[in-house]
Short mmCIF file of C-alpha atoms and ligand atoms in Angstrom, two decimals:
data_model
loop_
_atom_site.label_atom_id
_atom_site.label_comp_id
_atom_site.label_asym_id
_atom_site.label_seq_id
_atom_site.Cartn_x
_atom_site.Cartn_y
_atom_site.Cartn_z
CA MET P 269 69.08 -65.42 147.25
CA GLN P 270 71.96 -64.82 144.89
CA PRO P 271 71.81 -61.26 143.55
CA PHE P 272 71.81 -62.47 139.93
CA LYS P 273 68.93 -64.91 140.52
CA PHE P 274 66.97 -62.15 142.35
CA ILE P 275 67.40 -59.74 139.44
CA LYS P 276 66.31 -62.48 137.02
CA GLN P 277 63.16 -63.11 139.05
CA ILE P 278 62.34 -59.42 139.28
CA ALA P 279 62.90 -59.12 135.53
CA PHE P 280 60.61 -62.13 134.95
CA ILE P 281 57.82 -60.62 137.09
CA PHE P 282 58.24 -57.28 135.31
CA ILE P 283 58.14 -58.87 131.85
CA SER P 284 55.10 -60.96 132.85
CA MET P 285 53.33 -57.84 134.07
CA LEU P 286 54.18 -56.08 130.84
CA SER P 287 52.86 -58.90 128.70
CA LEU P 288 49.76 -59.16 130.88
CA THR P 289 49.18 -55.47 130.28
CA THR P 290 49.66 -56.06 126.57
CA ILE P 291 47.12 -58.88 126.59
CA ALA P 292 44.74 -56.80 128.71
CA THR P 293 44.96 -53.82 126.36
CA ALA P 294 44.71 -55.90 123.19
CA GLN P 295 41.20 -57.12 123.97
CA LYS P 296 38.65 -55.61 126.30
CA SER P 297 35.56 -57.40 127.54
CA VAL P 298 32.07 -55.96 127.87
CA SER P 299 28.77 -57.44 129.09
CA MET P 300 25.69 -55.94 127.53
CA VAL P 301 21.95 -56.35 128.01
CA VAL P 302 19.44 -55.49 125.28
CA ASP P 303 16.04 -54.78 126.76
CA GLY P 304 13.49 -56.31 124.42
CA PHE P 305 10.76 -55.90 127.05
CA HIS P 306 10.60 -52.15 126.55
CA PRO P 307 10.93 -51.15 122.90
CA SER P 308 10.51 -47.41 123.38
CA THR P 309 10.52 -44.52 120.96
CA VAL P 310 10.21 -44.86 117.22
CA ILE P 311 13.44 -43.61 115.65
CA SER P 312 12.28 -41.01 113.15
CA LYS P 313 13.67 -41.55 109.68
CA HIS P 314 14.20 -37.79 109.56
CA ILE P 315 17.25 -38.18 111.84
CA TYR P 316 18.94 -39.43 108.65
CA GLY P 317 18.43 -36.19 106.72
CA HIS P 318 20.94 -34.21 104.66
CA PHE P 319 21.77 -30.62 103.86
CA SER P 320 22.58 -28.98 100.54
CA GLU P 321 23.49 -25.31 100.53
CA HIS P 322 24.41 -23.00 97.68
CA LEU P 323 28.01 -23.34 98.77
CA GLY P 324 31.07 -24.37 96.78
CA ARG P 325 30.38 -27.44 94.64
CA CYS P 326 27.38 -28.88 96.50
CA ILE P 327 24.57 -27.61 94.27
CA TYR P 328 26.54 -26.32 91.27
CA ASP P 329 28.85 -29.04 89.92
CA GLY P 330 27.37 -31.39 92.51
CA PHE P 331 23.64 -32.04 92.07
CA TRP P 332 23.29 -29.53 89.24
CA VAL P 333 25.61 -29.83 86.27
CA SER P 334 26.07 -27.90 83.05
CA ASP P 335 23.40 -28.46 80.41
CA THR P 336 26.17 -29.41 77.96
CA SER P 337 27.55 -32.13 80.27
CA THR P 338 27.35 -35.71 79.01
CA ILE P 339 26.65 -37.05 82.53
CA VAL P 340 23.29 -38.86 82.62
CA LYS P 341 20.87 -36.25 83.96
CA LYS P 342 17.27 -35.12 84.13
CA ASP P 343 17.15 -31.46 83.19
CA ARG P 344 20.51 -30.65 84.84
CA ILE P 345 20.17 -32.98 87.87
CA ARG P 346 22.82 -35.76 87.99
CA LEU P 347 21.07 -39.11 88.12
CA ASP P 348 24.00 -41.20 89.42
CA ILE P 349 23.91 -39.05 92.55
CA VAL P 350 20.14 -39.39 92.80
CA ALA P 351 20.46 -43.20 92.62
CA ALA P 352 23.17 -43.26 95.32
CA LEU P 353 21.09 -41.15 97.71
CA LYS P 354 17.94 -43.16 97.07
CA LYS P 355 19.86 -46.31 98.04
CA ILE P 356 20.44 -44.93 101.53
CA GLN P 357 16.78 -43.86 101.76
CA ILE P 358 17.47 -40.15 102.17
CA PRO P 359 14.38 -38.96 104.07
CA ASN P 360 14.70 -35.19 103.70
CA LEU P 361 16.97 -32.57 102.17
CA ARG P 362 17.56 -29.11 103.68
CA TRP P 363 18.00 -26.15 101.30
CA PRO P 364 19.03 -23.40 100.31
CA GLY P 365 21.22 -22.75 103.38
CA GLY P 366 22.86 -22.30 105.85
CA CYS P 367 24.04 -18.75 105.84
CA PHE P 368 22.98 -18.50 102.20
CA ALA P 369 19.33 -18.83 103.24
CA ASP P 370 19.29 -15.44 104.92
CA GLU P 371 20.37 -13.64 101.78
CA TYR P 372 18.31 -15.71 99.36
CA HIS P 373 15.29 -14.10 97.71
CA TRP P 374 13.15 -16.87 96.31
CA ARG P 375 11.55 -14.80 93.55
CA ASP P 376 14.99 -14.49 91.91
CA GLY P 377 15.00 -18.27 91.48
CA ILE P 378 11.78 -18.84 89.51
CA GLY P 379 10.73 -18.24 85.90
CA VAL P 380 12.75 -18.36 82.70
CA ARG P 381 16.29 -19.26 83.76
CA SER P 382 18.11 -16.96 81.37
CA GLN P 383 16.14 -14.01 82.76
CA ARG P 384 16.73 -14.71 86.44
CA PRO P 385 18.68 -12.01 88.24
CA LYS P 386 22.17 -12.86 89.44
CA MET P 387 23.48 -12.23 92.94
CA ILE P 388 26.72 -12.47 94.90
CA ASN P 389 27.10 -15.37 97.29
CA THR P 390 28.78 -13.23 99.94
CA ASN P 391 29.17 -15.99 102.50
CA TRP P 392 30.87 -18.49 100.26
CA GLY P 393 33.65 -17.04 98.14
CA ASN P 394 31.77 -14.03 96.68
CA VAL P 395 31.00 -16.07 93.58
CA THR P 396 28.19 -15.07 91.26
CA GLU P 397 25.02 -17.06 91.83
CA ASP P 398 23.00 -17.32 88.62
CA ASN P 399 19.85 -18.60 90.35
CA SER P 400 19.47 -21.37 87.78
CA PHE P 401 18.78 -23.76 90.64
CA GLY P 402 15.70 -22.40 92.41
CA THR P 403 12.41 -23.52 93.91
CA HIS P 404 11.18 -25.67 91.00
CA GLU P 405 14.58 -27.29 90.51
CA PHE P 406 14.98 -28.11 94.21
CA LEU P 407 11.53 -29.61 94.46
CA GLU P 408 12.10 -31.63 91.30
CA LEU P 409 15.30 -32.95 92.91
CA CYS P 410 13.37 -33.95 96.06
CA SER P 411 10.76 -35.68 93.99
CA LEU P 412 13.47 -37.68 92.15
CA LEU P 413 15.02 -38.54 95.51
CA ASN P 414 11.61 -39.42 96.93
CA CYS P 415 12.43 -37.34 100.02
CA GLU P 416 10.74 -34.51 101.92
CA PRO P 417 11.99 -31.01 101.13
CA TYR P 418 13.10 -28.94 104.11
CA ILE P 419 13.22 -25.26 103.13
CA THR P 420 14.95 -22.69 105.31
CA ALA P 421 13.47 -19.27 104.60
CA ASN P 422 15.04 -15.85 104.88
CA VAL P 423 14.52 -13.94 108.12
CA GLY P 424 17.83 -12.01 108.25
CA SER P 425 17.41 -9.95 105.06
CA GLY P 426 13.92 -10.94 103.93
CA THR P 427 10.50 -9.65 104.85
CA VAL P 428 7.53 -11.31 106.49
CA GLU P 429 5.61 -10.73 103.26
CA GLU P 430 8.32 -12.44 101.19
CA MET P 431 8.24 -15.54 103.35
CA SER P 432 4.48 -15.58 103.46
CA LYS P 433 4.23 -15.42 99.67
CA TRP P 434 6.77 -18.23 99.24
CA VAL P 435 4.54 -20.49 101.34
CA GLU P 436 1.51 -19.45 99.28
CA TYR P 437 3.44 -20.18 96.05
CA LEU P 438 4.45 -23.62 97.32
CA ASN P 439 1.44 -24.87 99.19
CA PHE P 440 -1.84 -23.20 98.23
CA ASP P 441 -4.20 -25.14 95.99
CA GLY P 442 -6.64 -22.39 94.92
CA LEU P 443 -6.69 -19.24 92.86
CA SER P 444 -4.31 -16.60 94.21
CA PRO P 445 -1.65 -14.20 92.93
CA MET P 446 1.17 -16.60 93.81
CA THR P 447 -0.49 -19.77 92.50
CA THR P 448 -1.17 -17.98 89.21
CA ILE P 449 2.56 -17.30 88.83
CA ARG P 450 3.37 -20.88 89.85
CA LYS P 451 1.09 -22.19 87.12
CA GLN P 452 2.61 -19.84 84.57
CA ASN P 453 5.97 -21.35 85.57
CA GLY P 454 4.71 -24.83 84.74
CA ARG P 455 3.55 -26.25 88.06
CA VAL P 456 -0.19 -26.70 88.60
CA GLU P 457 -0.33 -28.76 91.81
CA PRO P 458 1.02 -27.34 95.07
CA TRP P 459 4.07 -29.19 96.39
CA LYS P 460 2.80 -29.20 99.99
CA VAL P 461 6.21 -28.60 101.52
CA LYS P 462 6.10 -29.61 105.19
CA PHE P 463 9.42 -28.76 106.87
CA TRP P 464 9.86 -25.00 107.16
CA GLY P 465 12.90 -23.34 108.72
CA VAL P 466 12.31 -19.80 110.00
CA GLY P 467 15.80 -18.37 109.47
CA ASN P 468 19.20 -19.95 110.05
CA GLU P 469 21.77 -19.25 112.76
CA SER P 470 19.95 -16.06 113.68
CA TRP P 471 22.56 -15.62 116.44
CA GLY P 472 25.25 -15.26 113.73
CA CYS P 473 25.20 -15.04 109.93
CA GLY P 474 21.38 -14.97 110.02
CA GLY P 475 21.25 -11.53 111.63
CA ASN P 476 23.33 -11.48 114.82
CA MET P 477 20.21 -11.37 116.97
CA THR P 478 19.78 -11.90 120.68
CA PRO P 479 17.54 -14.84 121.64
CA ASP P 480 14.88 -12.45 122.95
CA TYR P 481 14.76 -10.46 119.74
CA TYR P 482 14.78 -13.61 117.60
CA ALA P 483 11.97 -15.22 119.62
CA ASP P 484 9.77 -12.19 118.84
CA GLN P 485 10.79 -12.19 115.18
CA TYR P 486 10.17 -15.93 114.99
CA LYS P 487 6.59 -15.48 116.15
CA ARG P 488 6.00 -12.70 113.62
CA TYR P 489 7.38 -14.63 110.65
CA ALA P 490 5.83 -17.93 111.71
CA THR P 491 2.38 -16.34 112.10
CA PHE P 492 2.32 -15.39 108.42
CA ALA P 493 3.80 -18.67 107.16
CA LYS P 494 0.31 -20.11 106.75
CA ASN P 495 -0.98 -23.63 107.05
CA TYR P 496 -2.98 -24.08 103.84
CA PRO P 497 -5.56 -26.89 103.57
CA GLY P 498 -3.74 -30.23 103.47
CA ALA P 499 -0.39 -28.52 103.87
CA ARG P 500 0.35 -27.98 107.54
CA LEU P 501 3.86 -26.66 108.14
CA ASN P 502 6.30 -28.13 110.63
CA LYS P 503 7.91 -24.82 111.58
CA ILE P 504 11.48 -25.03 112.81
CA ALA P 505 13.05 -22.17 114.74
CA ALA P 506 16.70 -21.24 114.46
CA GLY P 507 18.18 -22.72 117.61
CA PRO P 508 21.32 -22.54 119.68
CA ASN P 509 24.94 -22.45 118.65
CA GLY P 510 26.30 -25.53 120.43
CA SER P 511 26.16 -25.01 124.17
CA ASP P 512 24.21 -21.73 124.17
CA TYR P 513 21.64 -23.06 126.64
CA ASN P 514 20.24 -19.58 127.23
CA TRP P 515 19.06 -19.54 123.59
CA THR P 516 17.02 -22.71 124.12
CA GLU P 517 15.70 -21.50 127.46
CA THR P 518 14.54 -18.19 125.95
CA MET P 519 12.90 -19.80 122.94
CA MET P 520 11.08 -22.38 125.06
CA LYS P 521 9.94 -19.70 127.48
CA LYS P 522 8.66 -17.29 124.81
CA VAL P 523 7.34 -19.57 122.06
CA SER P 524 4.69 -22.19 122.69
CA ALA P 525 4.65 -25.74 121.35
CA ASN P 526 1.67 -24.75 119.17
CA GLN P 527 3.84 -22.22 117.35
CA MET P 528 7.00 -24.26 116.87
CA TRP P 529 7.40 -27.89 115.64
CA GLY P 530 11.11 -27.92 116.27
CA ILE P 531 14.14 -25.96 117.37
CA ALA P 532 17.40 -26.35 115.49
CA LEU P 533 20.75 -27.04 117.14
CA HIS P 534 24.04 -26.67 115.23
CA HIS P 535 27.21 -28.40 116.34
CA TYR P 536 30.32 -29.09 114.29
CA THR P 537 33.24 -31.30 115.29
CA VAL P 538 36.34 -29.21 114.68
CA PRO P 539 39.52 -31.26 115.29
CA ARG P 540 41.69 -28.28 116.35
CA THR P 541 40.47 -24.66 116.45
CA TRP P 542 38.23 -22.54 114.23
CA GLN P 543 41.36 -20.71 112.99
CA ASP P 544 43.26 -23.89 112.06
CA LYS P 545 40.75 -26.71 111.99
CA GLY P 546 43.28 -29.42 111.13
CA SER P 547 43.72 -31.52 108.03
CA ALA P 548 41.06 -33.96 106.82
CA THR P 549 43.67 -36.58 106.01
CA ALA P 550 46.93 -35.87 107.86
CA PHE P 551 46.42 -36.30 111.61
CA ASP P 552 47.95 -38.46 114.31
CA GLU P 553 46.31 -40.64 116.94
CA ALA P 554 46.24 -37.82 119.50
CA GLU P 555 44.31 -35.61 117.07
CA TYR P 556 41.98 -38.50 116.25
CA PHE P 557 41.32 -38.85 119.99
CA THR P 558 40.58 -35.11 120.36
CA THR P 559 38.28 -35.23 117.36
CA MET P 560 36.24 -38.06 118.85
CA GLN P 561 36.21 -36.33 122.23
CA LYS P 562 34.69 -33.26 120.54
CA CYS P 563 32.27 -35.38 118.55
CA LEU P 564 31.04 -36.97 121.78
CA GLU P 565 30.10 -33.49 123.05
CA MET P 566 26.92 -34.06 121.05
CA GLU P 567 25.78 -36.41 123.84
CA GLU P 568 26.01 -33.63 126.41
CA LEU P 569 24.46 -31.07 124.06
CA VAL P 570 21.36 -33.08 123.25
CA THR P 571 21.00 -34.15 126.88
CA ARG P 572 21.21 -30.63 128.29
CA HIS P 573 19.10 -28.93 125.60
CA SER P 574 16.50 -31.71 126.04
CA THR P 575 16.48 -31.20 129.80
CA ILE P 576 15.66 -27.51 129.30
CA MET P 577 12.98 -28.39 126.76
CA ASP P 578 11.50 -30.98 129.15
CA ARG P 579 10.84 -28.26 131.71
CA TYR P 580 8.65 -26.26 129.32
CA ASP P 581 7.39 -29.13 127.20
CA PRO P 582 7.22 -32.33 129.25
CA ALA P 583 5.06 -33.98 126.59
CA LYS P 584 8.00 -33.58 124.17
CA ARG P 585 5.94 -31.95 121.46
CA VAL P 586 8.78 -29.75 120.24
CA ALA P 587 11.52 -31.64 118.40
CA LEU P 588 15.22 -30.99 118.80
CA VAL P 589 16.34 -30.71 115.18
CA VAL P 590 20.12 -30.99 114.75
CA ASP P 591 20.01 -29.56 111.26
CA GLU P 592 23.76 -28.95 110.91
CA TRP P 593 26.33 -31.39 112.22
CA GLY P 594 29.50 -33.14 111.10
CA ILE P 595 33.27 -32.78 111.07
CA TRP P 596 34.70 -29.49 109.77
CA THR P 597 38.39 -29.52 108.78
CA ASN P 598 40.64 -27.30 106.70
CA VAL P 599 39.87 -27.38 102.98
CA GLU P 600 41.92 -29.63 100.72
CA PRO P 601 45.17 -27.85 99.79
CA GLY P 602 44.84 -25.80 96.62
CA THR P 603 41.04 -25.56 96.72
CA ASN P 604 38.98 -22.38 97.21
CA PRO P 605 38.86 -21.68 100.99
CA GLY P 606 35.28 -20.42 100.56
CA PHE P 607 34.13 -23.73 99.07
CA LEU P 608 34.75 -25.94 102.13
CA TYR P 609 35.85 -28.98 100.11
CA GLN P 610 37.36 -31.63 102.38
CA GLN P 611 38.29 -35.31 102.03
CA ASN P 612 36.56 -37.93 104.13
CA SER P 613 38.43 -40.60 106.06
CA LEU P 614 37.66 -43.52 108.33
CA ARG P 615 37.73 -40.91 111.14
CA ASP P 616 34.74 -39.21 109.48
CA ALA P 617 32.93 -42.54 109.47
CA MET P 618 33.57 -42.87 113.22
CA VAL P 619 32.18 -39.34 113.73
CA ALA P 620 29.06 -40.12 111.68
CA ALA P 621 28.37 -43.49 113.30
CA THR P 622 28.93 -42.18 116.83
CA THR P 623 26.67 -39.18 116.23
CA LEU P 624 23.91 -41.30 114.70
CA ASN P 625 24.06 -43.66 117.70
CA ILE P 626 23.65 -40.62 119.97
CA PHE P 627 20.66 -39.39 117.95
CA ASN P 628 19.01 -42.82 117.99
CA ASN P 629 19.45 -43.08 121.74
CA HIS P 630 17.86 -39.63 122.17
CA SER P 631 15.15 -40.14 119.57
CA ASP P 632 12.42 -39.25 122.06
CA ARG P 633 13.49 -35.62 121.52
CA VAL P 634 15.82 -35.64 118.50
CA ARG P 635 13.40 -36.22 115.66
CA MET P 636 15.27 -34.67 112.77
CA ALA P 637 18.90 -34.03 111.82
CA ASN P 638 20.88 -33.00 108.76
CA LEU P 639 24.50 -33.80 108.08
CA ALA P 640 26.46 -30.92 106.49
CA GLN P 641 26.70 -31.26 103.50
CA THR P 642 25.71 -33.87 100.92
CA ILE P 643 28.18 -33.39 98.04
CA ASN P 644 31.70 -31.87 97.89
CA VAL P 645 31.22 -29.73 101.03
CA LEU P 646 32.30 -30.46 104.63
CA GLN P 647 31.46 -34.04 105.71
CA ALA P 648 30.17 -35.10 102.32
CA LEU P 649 28.56 -38.39 101.36
CA ILE P 650 29.66 -38.00 97.76
CA LEU P 651 32.67 -36.38 96.08
CA THR P 652 32.68 -35.58 92.39
CA GLN P 653 35.38 -34.88 89.81
CA GLY P 654 33.87 -34.13 86.42
CA ALA P 655 31.84 -37.18 85.43
CA LYS P 656 33.37 -39.29 88.23
CA MET P 657 31.83 -39.64 91.66
CA LEU P 658 32.85 -41.57 94.74
CA LEU P 659 31.05 -42.68 97.87
CA THR P 660 32.83 -41.61 101.04
CA PRO P 661 33.15 -43.70 104.22
CA THR P 662 30.42 -41.46 105.67
CA TYR P 663 28.06 -42.53 102.86
CA HIS P 664 28.57 -46.16 103.89
CA VAL P 665 27.71 -45.32 107.49
CA PHE P 666 24.32 -43.96 106.37
CA ASP P 667 23.84 -47.05 104.22
CA LEU P 668 24.42 -49.31 107.23
CA PHE P 669 22.32 -47.23 109.64
CA LYS P 670 19.26 -46.97 107.39
CA VAL P 671 17.84 -50.10 109.08
CA HIS P 672 17.06 -47.98 112.14
CA GLN P 673 14.70 -45.66 110.22
CA GLU P 674 11.21 -45.88 111.80
CA ALA P 675 12.26 -48.86 113.96
CA LYS P 676 11.67 -48.98 117.73
CA LEU P 677 14.60 -48.08 119.92
CA LEU P 678 15.71 -50.83 122.31
CA PRO P 679 17.21 -49.71 125.62
CA LEU P 680 20.74 -51.01 126.34
CA GLN P 681 22.84 -51.50 129.44
CA PHE P 682 26.61 -51.74 129.33
CA SER P 683 29.71 -50.11 130.62
CA SER P 684 32.18 -49.04 127.95
CA PRO P 685 35.90 -49.68 128.17
CA ASP P 686 38.07 -46.59 127.88
CA PHE P 687 39.91 -45.29 124.85
CA VAL P 688 42.91 -43.69 126.54
CA SER P 689 45.16 -40.99 125.15
CA GLY P 690 47.81 -39.57 127.48
CA LYS P 691 45.97 -38.67 130.66
CA GLN P 692 42.59 -38.47 129.01
CA LYS P 693 39.96 -41.05 128.24
CA ILE P 694 36.66 -41.34 126.41
CA PRO P 695 34.27 -44.29 126.04
CA ALA P 696 35.63 -46.59 123.34
CA LEU P 697 32.28 -48.21 122.63
CA ASN P 698 29.00 -46.68 121.53
CA VAL P 699 25.95 -48.61 120.40
CA SER P 700 22.31 -48.28 119.47
CA ALA P 701 19.77 -51.02 118.85
CA SER P 702 16.30 -51.14 117.36
CA LYS P 703 13.57 -53.58 116.40
CA ASP P 704 11.90 -53.12 113.03
CA SER P 705 8.30 -53.82 112.05
CA ASN P 706 9.22 -57.42 111.08
CA GLY P 707 10.66 -58.07 114.55
CA VAL P 708 14.24 -58.02 113.27
CA VAL P 709 16.74 -56.47 115.70
CA HIS P 710 19.59 -54.32 114.42
CA MET P 711 22.57 -53.16 116.42
CA THR P 712 25.15 -50.61 115.28
CA LEU P 713 28.32 -50.98 117.35
CA VAL P 714 31.21 -48.56 117.12
CA ASN P 715 34.66 -49.23 118.55
CA LEU P 716 36.57 -45.94 118.49
CA ASP P 717 39.78 -47.42 119.89
CA PRO P 718 42.36 -47.65 117.10
CA SER P 719 44.41 -50.40 118.80
CA ASN P 720 42.19 -52.59 120.93
CA LYS P 721 39.37 -54.83 119.95
CA ILE P 722 36.36 -55.32 122.19
CA SER P 723 34.89 -58.65 123.10
CA LEU P 724 31.16 -58.44 123.88
CA ARG P 725 28.79 -60.92 125.49
CA THR P 726 25.21 -59.76 125.08
CA THR P 727 21.96 -60.99 126.57
CA LEU P 728 18.92 -60.15 124.48
CA ASN P 729 15.94 -60.14 126.83
CA ALA P 730 12.51 -60.91 125.35
CA ILE P 731 13.88 -61.37 121.85
CA ASN P 732 13.48 -64.65 119.98
CA TRP P 733 16.41 -65.15 117.70
CA THR P 734 18.44 -67.92 116.14
CA LYS P 735 20.67 -66.14 113.65
CA VAL P 736 23.03 -63.22 113.50
CA GLU P 737 24.58 -61.67 110.41
CA GLY P 738 26.87 -58.71 110.18
CA GLN P 739 28.70 -56.14 108.10
CA VAL P 740 31.77 -54.21 109.11
CA LEU P 741 33.22 -50.88 108.00
CA SER P 742 36.88 -50.38 108.83
CA SER P 743 40.32 -49.94 107.28
CA ALA P 744 43.98 -50.43 108.13
CA LYS P 745 44.55 -46.78 109.01
CA ILE P 746 42.24 -44.25 110.59
CA THR P 747 43.47 -41.74 107.96
CA ASP P 748 42.45 -43.97 105.03
CA VAL P 749 40.17 -42.36 102.44
CA ASN P 750 38.42 -43.34 99.22
CA THR P 751 39.96 -41.60 96.21
CA PHE P 752 39.00 -41.37 92.55
CA GLU P 753 41.85 -43.82 91.88
CA LYS P 754 40.81 -46.21 94.68
CA PRO P 755 37.12 -45.45 95.30
CA ASN P 756 36.38 -48.68 97.17
CA LEU P 757 39.18 -48.82 99.71
CA ILE P 758 36.66 -48.31 102.51
CA LYS P 759 33.31 -50.01 102.11
CA PRO P 760 31.24 -52.44 104.18
CA VAL P 761 32.17 -56.11 103.97
CA ALA P 762 30.64 -59.25 105.52
CA PHE P 763 31.44 -59.64 109.22
CA SER P 764 32.01 -63.08 110.72
CA GLY P 765 32.90 -62.04 114.27
CA ALA P 766 29.41 -62.53 115.78
CA LYS P 767 27.86 -65.81 116.88
CA LYS P 768 25.24 -67.32 119.17
CA GLU P 769 26.70 -69.12 122.19
CA GLY P 770 23.89 -70.62 124.26
CA ALA P 771 21.47 -67.75 124.74
CA GLU P 772 24.19 -65.13 124.37
CA LEU P 773 25.35 -63.07 121.43
CA VAL P 774 29.13 -63.04 121.35
CA VAL P 775 30.86 -60.41 119.26
CA ASP P 776 34.51 -59.64 118.57
CA LEU P 777 34.45 -56.00 117.60
CA PRO P 778 37.58 -55.01 115.66
CA ALA P 779 39.53 -51.87 116.53
CA GLN P 780 38.39 -48.62 114.77
CA SER P 781 35.31 -50.20 113.28
CA LEU P 782 31.58 -49.92 112.83
CA VAL P 783 29.67 -53.19 112.85
CA LEU P 784 26.02 -53.61 111.89
CA LEU P 785 24.40 -56.77 113.27
CA THR P 786 21.10 -58.16 112.02
CA ILE P 787 19.58 -60.48 114.59
CA TYR P 788 16.53 -62.58 113.75
O1 LIG F 1019 27.47 -25.57 106.70
C1 LIG F 1019 28.25 -24.43 106.53
C2 LIG F 1019 27.75 -23.25 107.35
O2 LIG F 1019 27.89 -23.53 108.70
C3 LIG F 1019 26.30 -22.91 107.21
O3 LIG F 1019 26.05 -22.10 106.11
C4 LIG F 1019 26.01 -22.17 108.47
O4 LIG F 1019 24.67 -22.29 108.86
C5 LIG F 1019 26.98 -22.78 109.45
O5 LIG F 1019 27.65 -21.82 110.17
#
């Protein structure tokens, strides 16, 4: 062979291989089976809960605005925010903290507002807390939202008596010292609060306790948080910090399922390090990859904590309550570092959707969760600027996922293609599926890969269906955000990439997207 011809042939083979690689990486194929024979656990709606702490602009200048503000409000509660959260069927709201809970004294937050004592919010910027938003205001907010209140009570700097009296004030329906004060403050009926947190992060800001010491304290406090007639408490213990499996082991060993409805796990997705968490809006693909890798740690955390819990509680009576989760980045430049205000990009939507798929798929044990935090703090659903408010990409994820609330989880089988970055890889695809009480199947499919779409062929066993409809949440860039100037850059739109072919569901899942399919 002439040398020139040989080189040309080699070059041709090389170029063909290159283009084949390009084609292969542009679209990846997946076969999936949805098991309609075995609808399993009911996905608790409480997995879709939220968290509102006295921190930065979440309560004050978020839910609770000045009485002179012209924003439409009831008392001082913003009603545009209430309407937005009702639309996503917010099931529960956690309050007053967070770290704030363990320095909060509830009696400072009742009675005539102008006479309430002030305090310093030492955890969050040392700002003065005027206690204008207290027990009555929070419970009024929950009633407007039509959601269950989840109160985290003070163990770190509060007494057993203080907690016990708060429960009496909230839940007792007879004549007693606390109910007399409640009535004087304008509320006759008890609220019958159900979800009751016994301290927060007791391994850290809640008192720096060892698990052994906390387990004993938990039992003491929980004993005197009484179940009044018609108002049984679901008591939730402060749980582990991420992968502190010894905390879970100790709690499960020392506290019985009769004494504890749930144990709370906290895990935040921090793109870089706790010292420099990384920007919410300026990051490259490698940092996006690392963020999703850290987000996926939730799968291992819930699996391993559940395995420990299974040993002590095989009947799964105690819930794993992930009552703080979400992405935590540096604050927006120029804002108070103690206020934790961060923007929210398409990356945040990928974090939220992936985490909610994990929770759905572990809903036999994960029966409650709370994203941190609802408005203007950390991975917020809503950002406000004076009278303006915007819905973040994360809000739209909760809007799409609400179809799973109280539906039956459907088991899935598939093998995910890889999302590769340098020498590392993570699963590009995560999915959960459920069947609602009308027999409608919903699937939430997330493709984390920013460059490659995924082509899926799905067999739905034991499911009668003729139609599929979809919505997609995506954007041109993973760093895209909604701003007050362009509040609707990222929002769900109709999806036409799913169809029925024979008995199969065929889906073209775009890169960096969340797709909700409704199959009926
Ligand atoms: O959500 C912000 C803080 O993170 C909470 O106050 C605390 O519980 C956690 O460390």
